[in-house]
Amino acid sequence: MNIQTNDIVKCNYALHDLYNVYDPEIGLNIVDLGLVYELHFDEVDHKLLCMMTLTTQFCPMGDAITRDTYNSLVKSYPGWEVTVSLTFDPAWDLSMLSDDGKAFLGR
Amino acid sequence: MSPLIGGLQKTTNYRVVLPFYIYASFGFLLGTCLLLFSTEAVGAHYFNPHTLAITHTMALAWGTMIIFGASHQLLPVLVEGKLDSDPLAYLTFAFTAVGIPFLVYGFYVFDMGLPLQLGAILINIGVICYLANVLASSFNKNSKNVHAWYVITATLWLFATTFFGLLLVLNFRTPILSKNSVEYLSVHAHLGIVGWFLLMVIGVGSRLIPMFLISKYTNDKVLWLVFALLNGALIGFLLVYFADLSTMLLYIPILMGLIAILLFGRHCYKAYKARIRKSIDPQVKTSLISVAQMLLPFLALIATLVLLPGGQSPEIAILYGFCIFFGWLTAIILGMTFKTMPFIIWNKVYHNQAHKGRTPTPKEIFNNSIYNVMLYSYLGGFIIFILGILLFNQILLKGGALALLIAAILYVYNVMITACHKSKQNEYPNE
């Protein structure tokens, strides 16, 4: 787990809720899966950008996972303008799993 | 609606997809019922009313309808675009769903007149709607991947199969072909088996199996090679048949098909070895079993070629068809139904309830215990029925067919509880 952020305190607060966002197929949360790449906080305009990925670009649950992520961040930061952005560069791989994630998947 | 940047596959409306799944489940039930009450047909020539009715029930009401449903759902994943038209999908369902019972009834009572002709015409209209939708969806994108080409080509072969089938039906009453329709049955059958089912299953499976295994393995070169081998094998078979070449040459397309299957099996094995999740759920295991089952029809086909010219063992031809329709095709459908359908239902029921508390996972939407019983009943029935064919034993045939019928009943039950799944208020403690 290596999330880029410009505010570690706010990031940790957001992660508290993001740990409850699950990939329904795998049954593991998106933080331990390593799907969250970046959380960027704009203090002046109260904007929050979440850069994330999916295990595959063709994930049938992608829409649900990103929507869930959005709802989670809105819950953590009410009144902030939240944007969830998907990227597949770099593509998700095994190295992005946290230790807990690796243990969950039997790695 | 969340403000999202970045490409995400658009899912197909569940209303388009679910009717196909439900219809297909009853098609499987009907196919196994007919099998149970027609086991005496095993010793007869494959051109007999009950065998034709069972074959077309399994090929159309079961295999084709569920592939139609799944492919409408998966087309965005396969062509990396979106389904072009929902109305065309509804028309595909309407025409084929009405046409299939007419066709099966026509075969069962051996009436080559109105029921058979009407059924064949309606099915062809449905297939044309499907073909138009696949082509429009695929050509919306400038770049087409190997999976998209599998789907496009398989659909073209499907149209060739059903149109040729219509010609055969009309040829029974009014001679429009140079030979009797029975002479062309193997052409019609292999257009469907190799051109439609095999290409489609490999095209879809090569994307879905690694995805469900959470495997990063991919090898487009091998998939293109498999694509070329299968199409080459089918064209080679048609050449041997229509140019009246020696039947010994049939071993060339058989060998090409066998190499293609082995390469696909190797592809799945490499995806399995490279999987990120160690544990595999029973549905993916079932699909992997079906990949191994693909080899059985080849053994039966070679036995057919060796034994049938002398007419020693007509039941081997039945074994060949059984291994295809009740073997690998049914196994992969049994597995993939409960990987794809729960996602469709999950997205339908819980799509707008994300992060409002605990929601069930897709695998909790159907009954996994019943799935396991269904799987054992299916595998037991499949093996017992094959023994029944080889030993020509009616008790084994009835026993195998009964086990397959039980599997079909359990399958229908699980499909219906999945389709009827609703969210429960107490699942949302945060609300």
Tab-separated table of N, CA and C in Angstrom, chain A residues 17 20-21 24-26 54-58 60-64 66-68 70-72 75 82-86 88 92 94 97 105-107, chain B residues 1-11 77 80 207 211-212 214 216 275-279 281 339 343 346-347 351-352 354-355 361-363:
chain	number	residue	atom	x	y	z
A	17	ASP	N	-12.662	5.364	6.276
A	17	ASP	CA	-13.911	4.957	5.604
A	17	ASP	C	-13.647	4.099	4.369
A	20	ASN	N	-13.817	0.400	4.298
A	20	ASN	CA	-15.127	-0.269	4.234
A	20	ASN	C	-15.658	-0.387	2.814
A	21	VAL	N	-14.842	0.019	1.841
A	21	VAL	CA	-15.257	-0.126	0.438
A	21	VAL	C	-14.640	-1.420	-0.091
A	24	PRO	N	-16.629	-6.421	-4.448
A	24	PRO	CA	-17.579	-7.488	-4.072
A	24	PRO	C	-17.152	-8.869	-4.561
A	25	GLU	N	-16.441	-8.939	-5.684
A	25	GLU	CA	-16.038	-10.239	-6.215
A	25	GLU	C	-14.940	-10.867	-5.354
A	26	ILE	N	-13.968	-10.040	-4.950
A	26	ILE	CA	-12.825	-10.577	-4.211
A	26	ILE	C	-13.128	-10.649	-2.714
A	54	LEU	N	-8.679	-0.311	-11.022
A	54	LEU	CA	-9.455	-1.539	-10.790
A	54	LEU	C	-8.534	-2.725	-11.081
A	55	THR	N	-8.902	-3.910	-10.605
A	55	THR	CA	-8.029	-5.063	-10.840
A	55	THR	C	-7.909	-5.359	-12.328
A	56	THR	N	-8.964	-5.037	-13.086
A	56	THR	CA	-8.924	-5.147	-14.542
A	56	THR	C	-9.785	-4.042	-15.122
A	57	GLN	N	-9.404	-3.564	-16.276
A	57	GLN	CA	-10.160	-2.489	-16.926
A	57	GLN	C	-11.588	-2.942	-17.239
A	58	PHE	N	-11.771	-4.258	-17.321
A	58	PHE	CA	-13.072	-4.792	-17.732
A	58	PHE	C	-13.867	-5.309	-16.537
A	60	PRO	N	-16.479	-6.077	-14.087
A	60	PRO	CA	-17.924	-5.840	-14.172
A	60	PRO	C	-18.469	-5.058	-12.977
A	61	MET	N	-17.698	-5.018	-11.891
A	61	MET	CA	-18.153	-4.286	-10.705
A	61	MET	C	-17.519	-2.903	-10.616
A	62	GLY	N	-16.828	-2.489	-11.675
A	62	GLY	CA	-16.097	-1.232	-11.631
A	62	GLY	C	-16.963	-0.037	-11.284
A	63	ASP	N	-18.121	0.020	-11.890
A	63	ASP	CA	-19.026	1.145	-11.650
A	63	ASP	C	-19.441	1.188	-10.176
A	64	ALA	N	-19.753	0.016	-9.626
A	64	ALA	CA	-20.191	-0.054	-8.224
A	64	ALA	C	-19.053	0.328	-7.277
A	66	THR	N	-16.377	2.268	-7.875
A	66	THR	CA	-16.039	3.700	-7.931
A	66	THR	C	-17.147	4.536	-7.285
A	67	ARG	N	-18.380	4.116	-7.469
A	67	ARG	CA	-19.494	4.828	-6.830
A	67	ARG	C	-19.395	4.723	-5.300
A	68	ASP	N	-19.045	3.532	-4.853
A	68	ASP	CA	-18.898	3.296	-3.415
A	68	ASP	C	-17.753	4.144	-2.849
A	70	TYR	N	-16.681	6.975	-4.085
A	70	TYR	CA	-17.177	8.367	-4.079
A	70	TYR	C	-18.043	8.612	-2.835
A	71	ASN	N	-18.979	7.697	-2.575
A	71	ASN	CA	-19.869	7.866	-1.413
A	71	ASN	C	-19.065	7.887	-0.116
A	72	SER	N	-18.045	7.044	-0.051
A	72	SER	CA	-17.210	6.971	1.149
A	72	SER	C	-16.485	8.304	1.389
A	75	LYS	N	-18.754	10.995	2.509
A	75	LYS	CA	-19.092	10.795	3.922
A	75	LYS	C	-17.948	11.321	4.816
A	82	VAL	N	-15.918	16.166	-4.431
A	82	VAL	CA	-15.137	14.931	-4.582
A	82	VAL	C	-15.153	14.466	-6.040
A	83	THR	N	-13.988	14.113	-6.535
A	83	THR	CA	-13.882	13.528	-7.880
A	83	THR	C	-13.100	12.219	-7.781
A	84	VAL	N	-13.671	11.185	-8.362
A	84	VAL	CA	-12.966	9.893	-8.411
A	84	VAL	C	-12.504	9.679	-9.849
A	85	SER	N	-11.207	9.525	-10.010
A	85	SER	CA	-10.649	9.381	-11.352
A	85	SER	C	-10.011	8.000	-11.509
A	86	LEU	N	-10.376	7.333	-12.595
A	86	LEU	CA	-9.816	5.998	-12.847
A	86	LEU	C	-8.600	6.083	-13.743
A	88	PHE	N	-5.440	3.385	-15.495
A	88	PHE	CA	-4.890	2.027	-15.640
A	88	PHE	C	-3.402	2.093	-15.979
A	92	TRP	N	-2.862	-2.343	-12.244
A	92	TRP	CA	-2.790	-2.988	-10.928
A	92	TRP	C	-2.083	-4.339	-11.032
A	94	LEU	N	0.118	-7.588	-8.420
A	94	LEU	CA	0.284	-8.229	-7.106
A	94	LEU	C	1.063	-7.350	-6.122
A	97	LEU	N	-0.686	-4.999	-3.492
A	97	LEU	CA	-1.426	-5.500	-2.332
A	97	LEU	C	-0.698	-5.158	-1.037
A	105	LEU	N	-5.489	-13.155	0.274
A	105	LEU	CA	-5.549	-13.872	-1.002
A	105	LEU	C	-4.669	-15.115	-1.019
A	106	GLY	N	-4.084	-15.437	0.144
A	106	GLY	CA	-3.290	-16.660	0.249
A	106	GLY	C	-1.929	-16.549	-0.395
A	107	ARG	N	-1.410	-15.309	-0.526
A	107	ARG	CA	-0.089	-15.126	-1.148
A	107	ARG	C	1.019	-15.134	-0.104
B	1	MET	N	-25.204	10.767	-9.150
B	1	MET	CA	-24.155	10.259	-10.045
B	1	MET	C	-22.801	10.827	-9.630
B	2	SER	N	-21.846	9.971	-9.437
B	2	SER	CA	-20.534	10.453	-9.023
B	2	SER	C	-19.806	11.059	-10.212
B	3	PRO	N	-19.090	12.151	-9.987
B	3	PRO	CA	-18.301	12.713	-11.080
B	3	PRO	C	-17.060	11.860	-11.320
B	4	LEU	N	-17.066	11.106	-12.397
B	4	LEU	CA	-15.954	10.190	-12.680
B	4	LEU	C	-15.197	10.637	-13.913
B	5	ILE	N	-13.903	10.573	-13.818
B	5	ILE	CA	-13.066	10.798	-14.988
B	5	ILE	C	-12.454	9.440	-15.318
B	6	GLY	N	-12.210	9.190	-16.584
B	6	GLY	CA	-11.561	7.923	-16.919
B	6	GLY	C	-12.557	6.923	-17.458
B	7	GLY	N	-12.065	6.015	-18.338
B	7	GLY	CA	-12.959	5.074	-19.018
B	7	GLY	C	-13.393	3.937	-18.124
B	8	LEU	N	-14.681	3.686	-18.120
B	8	LEU	CA	-15.220	2.563	-17.358
B	8	LEU	C	-16.234	1.864	-18.251
B	9	GLN	N	-16.201	0.521	-18.246
B	9	GLN	CA	-17.132	-0.207	-19.097
B	9	GLN	C	-18.567	0.038	-18.650
B	10	LYS	N	-19.428	0.361	-19.598
B	10	LYS	CA	-20.839	0.556	-19.292
B	10	LYS	C	-21.530	-0.797	-19.275
B	11	THR	N	-22.254	-1.085	-18.204
B	11	THR	CA	-22.930	-2.362	-18.126
B	11	THR	C	-24.255	-2.301	-18.882
B	77	VAL	N	-17.512	-5.647	-22.367
B	77	VAL	CA	-16.202	-6.121	-21.904
B	77	VAL	C	-15.384	-6.657	-23.076
B	80	GLU	N	-14.942	-3.774	-25.798
B	80	GLU	CA	-14.467	-2.555	-25.147
B	80	GLU	C	-15.265	-1.339	-25.616
B	207	ARG	N	-11.251	-14.365	-22.037
B	207	ARG	CA	-11.224	-13.115	-21.273
B	207	ARG	C	-11.754	-13.322	-19.847
B	211	MET	N	-9.996	-13.309	-15.829
B	211	MET	CA	-10.569	-12.228	-15.019
B	211	MET	C	-11.106	-12.772	-13.692
B	212	PHE	N	-11.790	-13.906	-13.753
B	212	PHE	CA	-12.352	-14.466	-12.518
B	212	PHE	C	-11.282	-15.139	-11.655
B	214	ILE	N	-8.502	-13.734	-11.318
B	214	ILE	CA	-7.674	-12.565	-11.000
B	214	ILE	C	-6.234	-12.879	-11.411
B	216	LYS	N	-3.201	-12.077	-14.304
B	216	LYS	CA	-2.733	-11.065	-15.253
B	216	LYS	C	-2.263	-11.699	-16.555
B	275	ARG	N	-2.496	-16.934	-11.336
B	275	ARG	CA	-3.590	-16.275	-10.620
B	275	ARG	C	-3.094	-15.626	-9.340
B	276	ILE	N	-3.739	-14.508	-8.984
B	276	ILE	CA	-3.343	-13.787	-7.766
B	276	ILE	C	-4.089	-14.355	-6.564
B	277	ARG	N	-5.342	-14.723	-6.756
B	277	ARG	CA	-6.097	-15.325	-5.648
B	277	ARG	C	-5.863	-16.834	-5.656
B	278	LYS	N	-5.390	-17.375	-4.533
B	278	LYS	CA	-5.050	-18.806	-4.491
B	278	LYS	C	-6.298	-19.686	-4.508
B	279	SER	N	-7.299	-19.323	-3.691
B	279	SER	CA	-8.480	-20.184	-3.636
B	279	SER	C	-9.360	-19.923	-4.858
B	281	ASP	N	-13.238	-20.502	-6.531
B	281	ASP	CA	-14.607	-20.877	-6.165
B	281	ASP	C	-15.125	-21.988	-7.089
B	339	LYS	N	-21.309	-17.106	-12.150
B	339	LYS	CA	-20.308	-16.056	-12.040
B	339	LYS	C	-20.853	-14.760	-12.647
B	343	PHE	N	-23.621	-11.075	-10.631
B	343	PHE	CA	-23.143	-9.710	-10.851
B	343	PHE	C	-24.255	-8.830	-11.410
B	346	TRP	N	-26.651	-8.252	-8.633
B	346	TRP	CA	-26.029	-7.375	-7.627
B	346	TRP	C	-26.074	-5.924	-8.102
B	347	ASN	N	-25.692	-5.730	-9.368
B	347	ASN	CA	-25.723	-4.376	-9.920
B	347	ASN	C	-27.142	-3.819	-9.980
B	351	HIS	N	-26.869	-1.458	-6.778
B	351	HIS	CA	-26.099	-0.446	-7.489
B	351	HIS	C	-26.206	0.922	-6.816
B	352	ASN	N	-27.402	1.299	-6.422
B	352	ASN	CA	-27.594	2.625	-5.830
B	352	ASN	C	-27.584	2.589	-4.306
B	354	ALA	N	-24.777	1.501	-2.594
B	354	ALA	CA	-23.390	1.309	-2.186
B	354	ALA	C	-23.065	2.168	-0.959
B	355	HIS	N	-22.279	1.624	-0.092
B	355	HIS	CA	-21.793	2.292	1.110
B	355	HIS	C	-22.924	2.715	2.048
B	361	THR	N	-22.340	-10.148	-0.944
B	361	THR	CA	-21.474	-10.229	-2.121
B	361	THR	C	-22.235	-10.991	-3.203
B	362	PRO	N	-21.823	-10.879	-4.461
B	362	PRO	CA	-22.532	-11.602	-5.527
B	362	PRO	C	-22.665	-13.100	-5.241
B	363	LYS	N	-21.634	-13.703	-4.631
B	363	LYS	CA	-21.693	-15.150	-4.411
B	363	LYS	C	-22.681	-15.530	-3.303
